[in-house]
Structures are given as C-alpha cells and as structure tokens.
Amino acid sequence: MNKTLLSILVATSVTLSAQTQAADVVNVYSARKEALIKPLLDEFSANTGIKVNLITGKADALLKRLQVEGSASPADVFITVDAGRLHRAKAAGVLKPMSLPALEQRIPAALRDADGYWYGLTLRARPIIYAKDRVDINQLSSYEALADSVWDGRLCLRSSQSVYNQSLVAASIDAIGKEATQDWLDGMVENLAKPPAGGDTDQLKAVAAGVCDVTIANTYYLGRLIKSDKPADQKVASKLAVFWPNQSGTGNLGRGAHFNVSGAGLTKYGKHPQQAQQLLAYLASDAAQRWYADINNEYPVVPGVAISATLESFGAYTMDPIALQILGENNRQAVQLMDRAGWR
Ligand code: FE
C-alpha cells in the first residue's frame, strides 16, 4: 500500500473514532455513592462501547447544580434516592418526561412516574425494627399503633428532616387522611425515648443499646450491619429484628408496609438522549437489577428477580401498593403535619 493512501486511511479512521467517541458518551449525575453504581456503569460501557462520565454528590446539591446549569448542563441522566426527591427534581423542571417502553414493561407502574419523568430502579423497605429481647411482637401491628401508650418512652425516630420519614408520612396521608395521620404523629412524638437525632443506623444502635425498643428504619441499614466485618456492628444486628407492619387489619390499616425507591430520570437538556435511554434500560435488566439491589441490600424493582439471602432472612411482606409519585405530591403536607406534631 502506498504511503499516501495509508496515511489517508489512518487519518480517516482517527477522525471517525474521535467522532464515535464524542457521540458515544452519557453523562450521569448520581446522588448514589460511586461504589453503589460505578461497577454497573463500567459493565454497561463494556457491553455497549458507550463511555459513562460519572459525577457523584449529595442529592440536594446535585439538584441545585442541575438547576443552576440549566441548558448548559452536561448531564444526561440524574440518579437519586427517594420518590420524594425524584418528585422534587420533576417539580424543579430539570427532568424530561420520556415514555420508555423497555422500562414500562419491566418496572411496575407504582414504582415510576406516570408521565415518565422518573423510573424507580431499586426498592427499599421502611418497616418497624425492634429489640428482640424486650419486645413482645404480639404488641406490634401497624405504624399507627406506635402511637399507643404501650410504647411510651420506648420509641426512637430519626429527624423529620429526613425525606425517608417525610415520604412515610406522605403515604399515611394518602391511606388514612390528614386527621388520622396527625393523631398518629402526635402519639409517636409523645412516645419518643429521646429527641430525634442521627441517621437510620443511629436509631438501630439506640435500640440495640436499650435507649429505646422500637424504631422505623430502612432495612438496608440493618443488612449493612449484618454483613459488616466489625464485631460491634454484628452485635448490634444480632439484637434486632424486622417487623412488617400493616400486613392485616381492616381497610387501609392492612395496606402493607412502606416502600420507596431509588431511581433515575433523563435530564431536560441532555445532549445524549439515545445513550441515556440505553443506560436506563440496562439498569432495569435482570443482571443489573440483581447487582444494583444486592450491593446496598435493597430489593429489585423488577418482579421475579431473585433477592439476596440477607433480604430473605427478613421474611415475606405485603407492600403498600401506593403510586410512589404521591409521596412527592404529599410531601409539603407531610412536613406541615410533622411540624405541628413537634417532630423535630
Ligand atoms: Fe439511605
């Protein structure tokens, strides 16, 4: 081959590959820690040749950044936790509604936005967690029953600033109405063993230490303690058990335990919508669902995907079938009721 032709061929292939690289990219803003998502993104890149640029940060800071960047934002996909926060992103106008049949076929309707602004990708449970040695489980039944006087001075709760608790209360408003929810909150606040402080893990540690006997927490925090290689964590976990509330009872009392999601949406100004859609479809695939749920001890959103032995050990449950976008829609009312109850 003559030298000129060769150099033209080389030049052409360099240009082409540069173009392919420029197009085959997807930029992700993730409120999930790198360890909880990066290996999946690497697998996606290996399968598709699409490069993923990952920026991680705190949920509220990333949302603010999307708002400030506006149409100049490089982000194509926004990943965050809690339907309350996904709804905030929708309301802030940073997401683009997209009907994605590949995801609609796999993810139950309740676990995604009806207009396609966001899709749930992992499922997290928020049941009652109690001290095995001090609680008679016959006295446990529903979230509402934690307002009963039998729990006076025995309840620990995380702050009402936590979107997890706001979403729990938002679901209650939908199920039993504002008045009954207010009564429930007033009763729980009276039963507190101490003022709310710390995260879910701190509540679990307080129950294990005997500061209180019951709390409400996401099960993946318990899963993390169970799987920890620190003996102190394992000791905490060994004192605790999961109780699935609202599994029976008349009317809405039997609605099922509270669940929430982590999820993702396409950004309003994303420059790589095709690649972004491919990425979301990949995250809903069986293999990705299994890994993504397992790494944080969560449940897959896609029905039929196997769950880990740790989750199996928490037992079977009925889940509140509420459409999770209602958690976002009721958020402001929930915060008002929590304030009124004096839940700090
Ligand atoms: Fe969490």
Coordinates of C-alpha atoms and ligand atoms in Angstrom, one line a residue:
M1 CA 0.0 0.0 0.0
N2 CA 1.4 3.4 -0.9
K3 CA 2.3 5.7 1.9
T4 CA -0.2 8.5 0.9
L5 CA -3.1 6.1 0.9
L6 CA -2.1 4.6 4.2
S7 CA -1.9 8.0 5.8
I8 CA -5.3 9.0 4.5
L9 CA -6.8 5.7 5.8
V10 CA -5.2 6.3 9.2
A11 CA -6.3 9.9 9.3
T12 CA -9.9 8.9 8.4
S13 CA -10.1 6.2 11.0
V14 CA -8.7 8.6 13.6
T15 CA -11.4 11.1 12.7
L16 CA -14.1 8.5 12.7
S17 CA -13.1 7.1 16.1
A18 CA -12.9 10.6 17.5
Q19 CA -16.5 11.3 16.3
T20 CA -17.8 8.0 17.6
Q21 CA -16.2 8.7 20.9
A22 CA -17.8 12.2 21.1
A23 CA -21.2 10.7 20.4
D24 CA -20.9 7.5 22.4
V25 CA -21.0 9.2 25.8
V26 CA -23.5 9.5 28.5
N27 CA -23.0 11.9 31.4
V28 CA -24.5 10.9 34.8
Y29 CA -25.1 12.9 37.9
S30 CA -25.6 10.5 40.7
A31 CA -26.6 11.1 44.4
R32 CA -25.6 7.5 45.0
K33 CA -22.1 6.8 46.2
E34 CA -19.6 5.7 43.5
A35 CA -19.3 2.2 44.9
L36 CA -23.0 1.6 44.6
I37 CA -23.2 2.4 40.9
K38 CA -19.8 2.5 39.2
P39 CA -19.2 -1.2 38.6
L40 CA -22.6 -1.3 36.8
L41 CA -21.7 1.7 34.6
D42 CA -18.4 0.0 33.7
E43 CA -20.3 -3.1 32.7
F44 CA -22.6 -1.0 30.6
S45 CA -19.6 0.6 28.8
A46 CA -18.0 -2.8 28.2
N47 CA -21.3 -4.1 26.7
T48 CA -22.1 -1.1 24.5
G49 CA -18.9 0.9 23.9
I50 CA -20.7 3.9 25.4
K51 CA -18.4 5.8 27.8
V52 CA -20.1 6.9 31.0
N53 CA -18.9 10.1 32.8
L54 CA -20.0 9.9 36.4
I55 CA -20.3 12.8 38.8
T56 CA -21.4 11.9 42.3
G57 CA -22.5 14.3 45.0
K58 CA -25.2 15.0 47.7
A59 CA -28.7 14.7 46.4
D60 CA -29.8 18.3 47.1
A61 CA -26.5 19.8 45.8
L62 CA -26.7 17.9 42.5
L63 CA -30.3 19.0 42.0
K64 CA -29.2 22.6 42.7
R65 CA -26.4 22.2 40.2
L66 CA -28.8 21.0 37.5
Q67 CA -31.0 24.0 38.1
V68 CA -28.1 26.5 38.0
E69 CA -26.5 24.9 34.9
G70 CA -29.8 24.9 33.1
S71 CA -29.5 24.3 29.3
A72 CA -25.7 24.4 29.7
S73 CA -25.7 21.3 31.9
P74 CA -23.7 18.3 30.5
A75 CA -25.9 15.9 32.5
D76 CA -27.9 13.3 30.6
V77 CA -29.2 11.2 33.5
F78 CA -29.9 12.1 37.1
I79 CA -29.9 9.4 39.7
T80 CA -31.1 10.0 43.2
V81 CA -32.8 8.3 46.2
D82 CA -36.4 8.6 47.4
A83 CA -39.5 9.2 45.4
G84 CA -39.8 12.5 47.4
R85 CA -36.5 13.7 45.9
L86 CA -37.3 12.4 42.4
H87 CA -40.5 14.3 42.5
R88 CA -38.6 17.4 43.6
A89 CA -36.4 17.1 40.5
K90 CA -39.5 16.8 38.4
A91 CA -41.1 19.8 40.0
A92 CA -37.8 21.8 39.6
G93 CA -38.1 21.3 35.9
V94 CA -34.8 19.6 35.4
L95 CA -36.1 16.3 34.0
K96 CA -37.6 15.4 30.6
P97 CA -40.7 13.2 30.5
M98 CA -40.0 10.1 28.4
S99 CA -42.1 7.2 27.6
L100 CA -39.7 4.3 27.6
P101 CA -41.5 1.0 26.7
A102 CA -38.4 -1.0 27.7
L103 CA -38.7 0.2 31.2
E104 CA -42.5 0.4 31.3
Q105 CA -42.7 -3.3 30.6
R106 CA -40.4 -4.2 33.4
I107 CA -41.0 -1.7 36.2
P108 CA -44.4 -1.8 38.0
A109 CA -46.4 1.4 37.3
A110 CA -46.5 2.3 41.0
L111 CA -42.7 2.5 41.1
R112 CA -42.3 5.1 38.4
D113 CA -43.7 8.5 37.5
A114 CA -46.9 8.2 35.5
D115 CA -45.6 10.8 32.9
G116 CA -42.2 9.2 32.6
Y117 CA -40.2 11.9 34.5
W118 CA -38.5 9.2 36.6
Y119 CA -38.2 5.5 36.9
G120 CA -37.6 3.5 40.1
L121 CA -34.5 1.3 39.9
T122 CA -34.1 -0.2 43.3
L123 CA -36.7 -0.8 46.0
R124 CA -36.1 -0.1 49.7
A125 CA -38.3 -1.1 52.7
R126 CA -39.0 1.0 55.7
P127 CA -40.6 -1.3 58.3
I128 CA -40.5 -1.4 62.1
I129 CA -37.3 -2.7 63.6
Y130 CA -37.3 -3.8 67.2
A131 CA -35.2 -5.2 70.1
K132 CA -35.8 -9.0 70.1
D133 CA -35.2 -9.4 73.8
R134 CA -37.5 -6.6 75.0
V135 CA -40.5 -6.5 72.6
D136 CA -43.4 -8.8 72.6
I137 CA -44.2 -9.0 68.8
N138 CA -47.9 -9.5 69.7
Q139 CA -47.9 -5.8 70.7
L140 CA -46.7 -4.8 67.2
S141 CA -49.2 -4.4 64.4
S142 CA -49.1 -1.1 62.4
Y143 CA -47.2 2.1 62.1
E144 CA -50.3 3.8 63.6
A145 CA -50.1 1.5 66.7
L146 CA -46.6 3.0 67.5
A147 CA -48.7 5.9 68.9
D148 CA -50.2 3.6 71.6
S149 CA -49.2 4.2 75.2
V150 CA -47.6 0.8 75.4
W151 CA -44.6 2.4 73.5
D152 CA -44.4 5.4 75.9
G153 CA -40.7 6.2 76.2
R154 CA -39.7 3.3 74.1
L155 CA -39.6 4.7 70.5
C156 CA -36.7 6.2 68.6
L157 CA -37.2 8.2 65.4
R158 CA -34.9 9.9 63.0
S159 CA -35.5 13.6 62.4
S160 CA -38.5 14.8 60.4
Q161 CA -35.9 16.5 58.1
S162 CA -35.3 13.1 56.7
V163 CA -37.1 12.7 53.3
Y164 CA -37.5 9.0 54.2
N165 CA -39.8 9.9 57.1
Q166 CA -41.5 12.6 55.1
S167 CA -42.3 10.0 52.5
L168 CA -43.6 7.6 55.1
V169 CA -46.0 10.3 56.4
A170 CA -46.9 11.3 52.9
A171 CA -48.1 7.7 52.3
S172 CA -50.0 7.8 55.5
I173 CA -51.9 10.9 54.5
D174 CA -53.0 9.1 51.3
A175 CA -54.0 6.0 53.2
I176 CA -55.8 7.3 56.3
G177 CA -56.2 11.0 55.7
K178 CA -54.7 14.1 57.4
E179 CA -56.5 14.0 60.7
A180 CA -55.7 10.4 61.5
T181 CA -52.1 11.0 60.4
Q182 CA -51.9 14.0 62.7
D183 CA -53.2 11.8 65.6
W184 CA -50.6 9.2 64.8
L185 CA -47.7 11.7 64.7
D186 CA -48.8 13.4 67.9
G187 CA -48.9 10.0 69.6
M188 CA -45.5 8.9 68.3
V189 CA -43.9 12.2 69.4
E190 CA -45.2 11.6 72.9
N191 CA -43.7 8.2 72.9
L192 CA -40.2 9.2 72.0
A193 CA -37.4 8.0 74.3
K194 CA -35.2 10.9 73.2
P195 CA -35.3 13.8 70.7
P196 CA -34.7 12.7 67.1
A197 CA -31.0 12.8 66.1
G198 CA -28.8 10.9 63.7
G199 CA -29.5 8.7 60.7
D200 CA -31.2 5.3 60.4
T201 CA -28.1 3.4 61.7
D202 CA -28.1 5.6 64.8
Q203 CA -31.7 4.6 65.6
L204 CA -30.7 0.9 65.2
K205 CA -27.8 1.3 67.5
A206 CA -30.0 3.1 70.1
V207 CA -32.5 0.2 70.0
A208 CA -29.7 -2.3 70.4
A209 CA -28.2 -0.3 73.3
G210 CA -31.5 -0.2 75.1
V211 CA -32.1 3.5 74.7
C212 CA -35.4 2.6 73.1
D213 CA -37.1 -0.6 72.0
V214 CA -38.6 0.1 68.5
T215 CA -37.8 2.3 65.6
I216 CA -38.7 2.7 61.9
A217 CA -35.7 2.3 59.5
N218 CA -34.8 1.2 56.0
T219 CA -33.8 -2.5 56.1
Y220 CA -30.6 -2.0 54.1
Y221 CA -29.1 -0.3 57.1
L222 CA -29.7 -3.5 59.1
G223 CA -28.4 -5.5 56.2
R224 CA -25.2 -3.5 56.2
L225 CA -24.7 -4.2 60.0
I226 CA -25.4 -7.9 59.4
K227 CA -22.8 -8.1 56.6
S228 CA -20.2 -5.8 58.4
D229 CA -16.9 -7.4 59.3
K230 CA -16.8 -5.3 62.5
P231 CA -17.9 -7.4 65.5
A232 CA -19.6 -4.3 67.1
D233 CA -21.9 -4.0 64.1
Q234 CA -22.7 -7.7 64.1
K235 CA -23.5 -7.4 67.8
V236 CA -25.9 -4.6 67.1
A237 CA -27.6 -6.5 64.3
S238 CA -27.9 -9.7 66.4
K239 CA -30.2 -7.8 68.9
L240 CA -32.6 -6.6 66.2
A241 CA -35.4 -8.0 64.0
V242 CA -37.7 -6.7 61.3
F243 CA -41.4 -6.4 61.8
W244 CA -43.5 -5.9 58.7
P245 CA -46.3 -3.5 59.8
N246 CA -49.8 -3.1 58.3
Q247 CA -49.9 -6.6 57.0
S248 CA -53.5 -7.2 58.1
G249 CA -56.3 -5.2 59.6
T250 CA -59.5 -3.6 58.3
G251 CA -59.5 -1.1 55.5
N252 CA -56.4 1.0 55.0
L253 CA -54.7 -0.4 58.1
G254 CA -53.9 -3.5 56.1
R255 CA -52.4 -1.6 53.2
G256 CA -48.9 -3.1 53.6
A257 CA -45.5 -1.9 54.7
H258 CA -44.0 1.3 53.4
F259 CA -41.6 1.0 50.5
N260 CA -39.7 3.6 48.5
V261 CA -37.3 3.6 45.5
S262 CA -34.0 5.0 44.3
G263 CA -34.4 6.0 40.7
A264 CA -33.4 8.0 37.7
G265 CA -34.7 10.3 35.0
L266 CA -33.5 11.8 31.8
T267 CA -32.5 15.4 32.1
K268 CA -34.3 18.2 30.3
Y269 CA -31.3 19.4 28.4
G270 CA -29.3 16.1 28.0
K271 CA -27.4 16.0 24.7
H272 CA -27.2 12.2 24.5
P273 CA -30.8 11.0 24.9
Q274 CA -30.3 7.8 23.0
Q275 CA -27.4 6.7 25.1
A276 CA -29.2 7.8 28.3
Q277 CA -32.2 5.6 27.4
Q278 CA -29.9 2.7 26.7
L279 CA -28.4 3.2 30.1
L280 CA -31.7 3.2 31.9
A281 CA -32.8 0.1 30.0
Y282 CA -29.6 -1.6 31.1
L283 CA -30.2 -0.7 34.7
A284 CA -33.6 -2.4 34.5
S285 CA -32.1 -5.6 33.0
D286 CA -32.2 -8.8 35.2
A287 CA -28.4 -8.9 35.8
A288 CA -28.2 -5.2 36.6
Q289 CA -31.2 -5.3 38.9
R290 CA -29.8 -8.2 40.9
W291 CA -26.4 -6.5 41.4
Y292 CA -27.8 -3.0 41.9
A293 CA -30.2 -4.2 44.6
D294 CA -27.7 -6.5 46.3
I295 CA -24.9 -4.0 46.6
N296 CA -27.0 -1.9 49.0
N297 CA -29.2 -4.7 50.4
E298 CA -32.2 -3.4 48.5
Y299 CA -34.9 -5.1 46.6
P300 CA -35.1 -5.2 42.8
V301 CA -37.9 -3.2 41.3
V302 CA -38.4 -5.7 38.5
P303 CA -40.7 -8.6 39.7
G304 CA -39.2 -12.0 39.6
V305 CA -35.6 -11.0 40.0
A306 CA -34.0 -13.1 42.9
I307 CA -33.2 -11.4 46.2
S308 CA -30.2 -11.9 48.5
A309 CA -30.2 -14.3 51.4
T310 CA -30.0 -11.3 53.8
L311 CA -33.3 -10.0 52.5
E312 CA -34.8 -13.5 52.5
S313 CA -34.0 -13.6 56.2
F314 CA -36.2 -10.5 56.8
G315 CA -39.2 -12.6 55.7
A316 CA -42.1 -12.2 53.4
Y317 CA -44.2 -9.0 53.3
T318 CA -47.1 -7.3 51.7
M319 CA -46.1 -3.9 50.3
D320 CA -48.3 -0.8 50.3
P321 CA -49.4 -0.5 46.6
I322 CA -49.5 3.3 46.6
A323 CA -48.2 5.0 43.5
L324 CA -44.9 6.4 44.8
Q325 CA -45.3 9.8 43.0
I326 CA -47.9 10.5 45.6
L327 CA -45.1 10.6 48.2
G328 CA -43.7 13.6 46.4
E329 CA -47.1 15.2 45.8
N330 CA -48.0 15.0 49.5
N331 CA -44.5 16.0 50.8
R332 CA -45.4 19.6 51.7
Q333 CA -48.5 18.5 53.7
A334 CA -46.4 15.8 55.4
V335 CA -43.8 18.3 56.6
Q336 CA -46.6 20.5 57.9
L337 CA -48.1 17.7 60.0
M338 CA -44.7 16.7 61.3
D339 CA -44.0 20.3 62.3
R340 CA -47.4 20.5 64.0
A341 CA -46.7 17.3 66.0
G342 CA -43.4 18.8 67.2
W343 CA -41.4 16.0 65.4
R344 CA -38.1 17.8 65.2
Ligands
FE1 FE -30.3 5.7 53.0

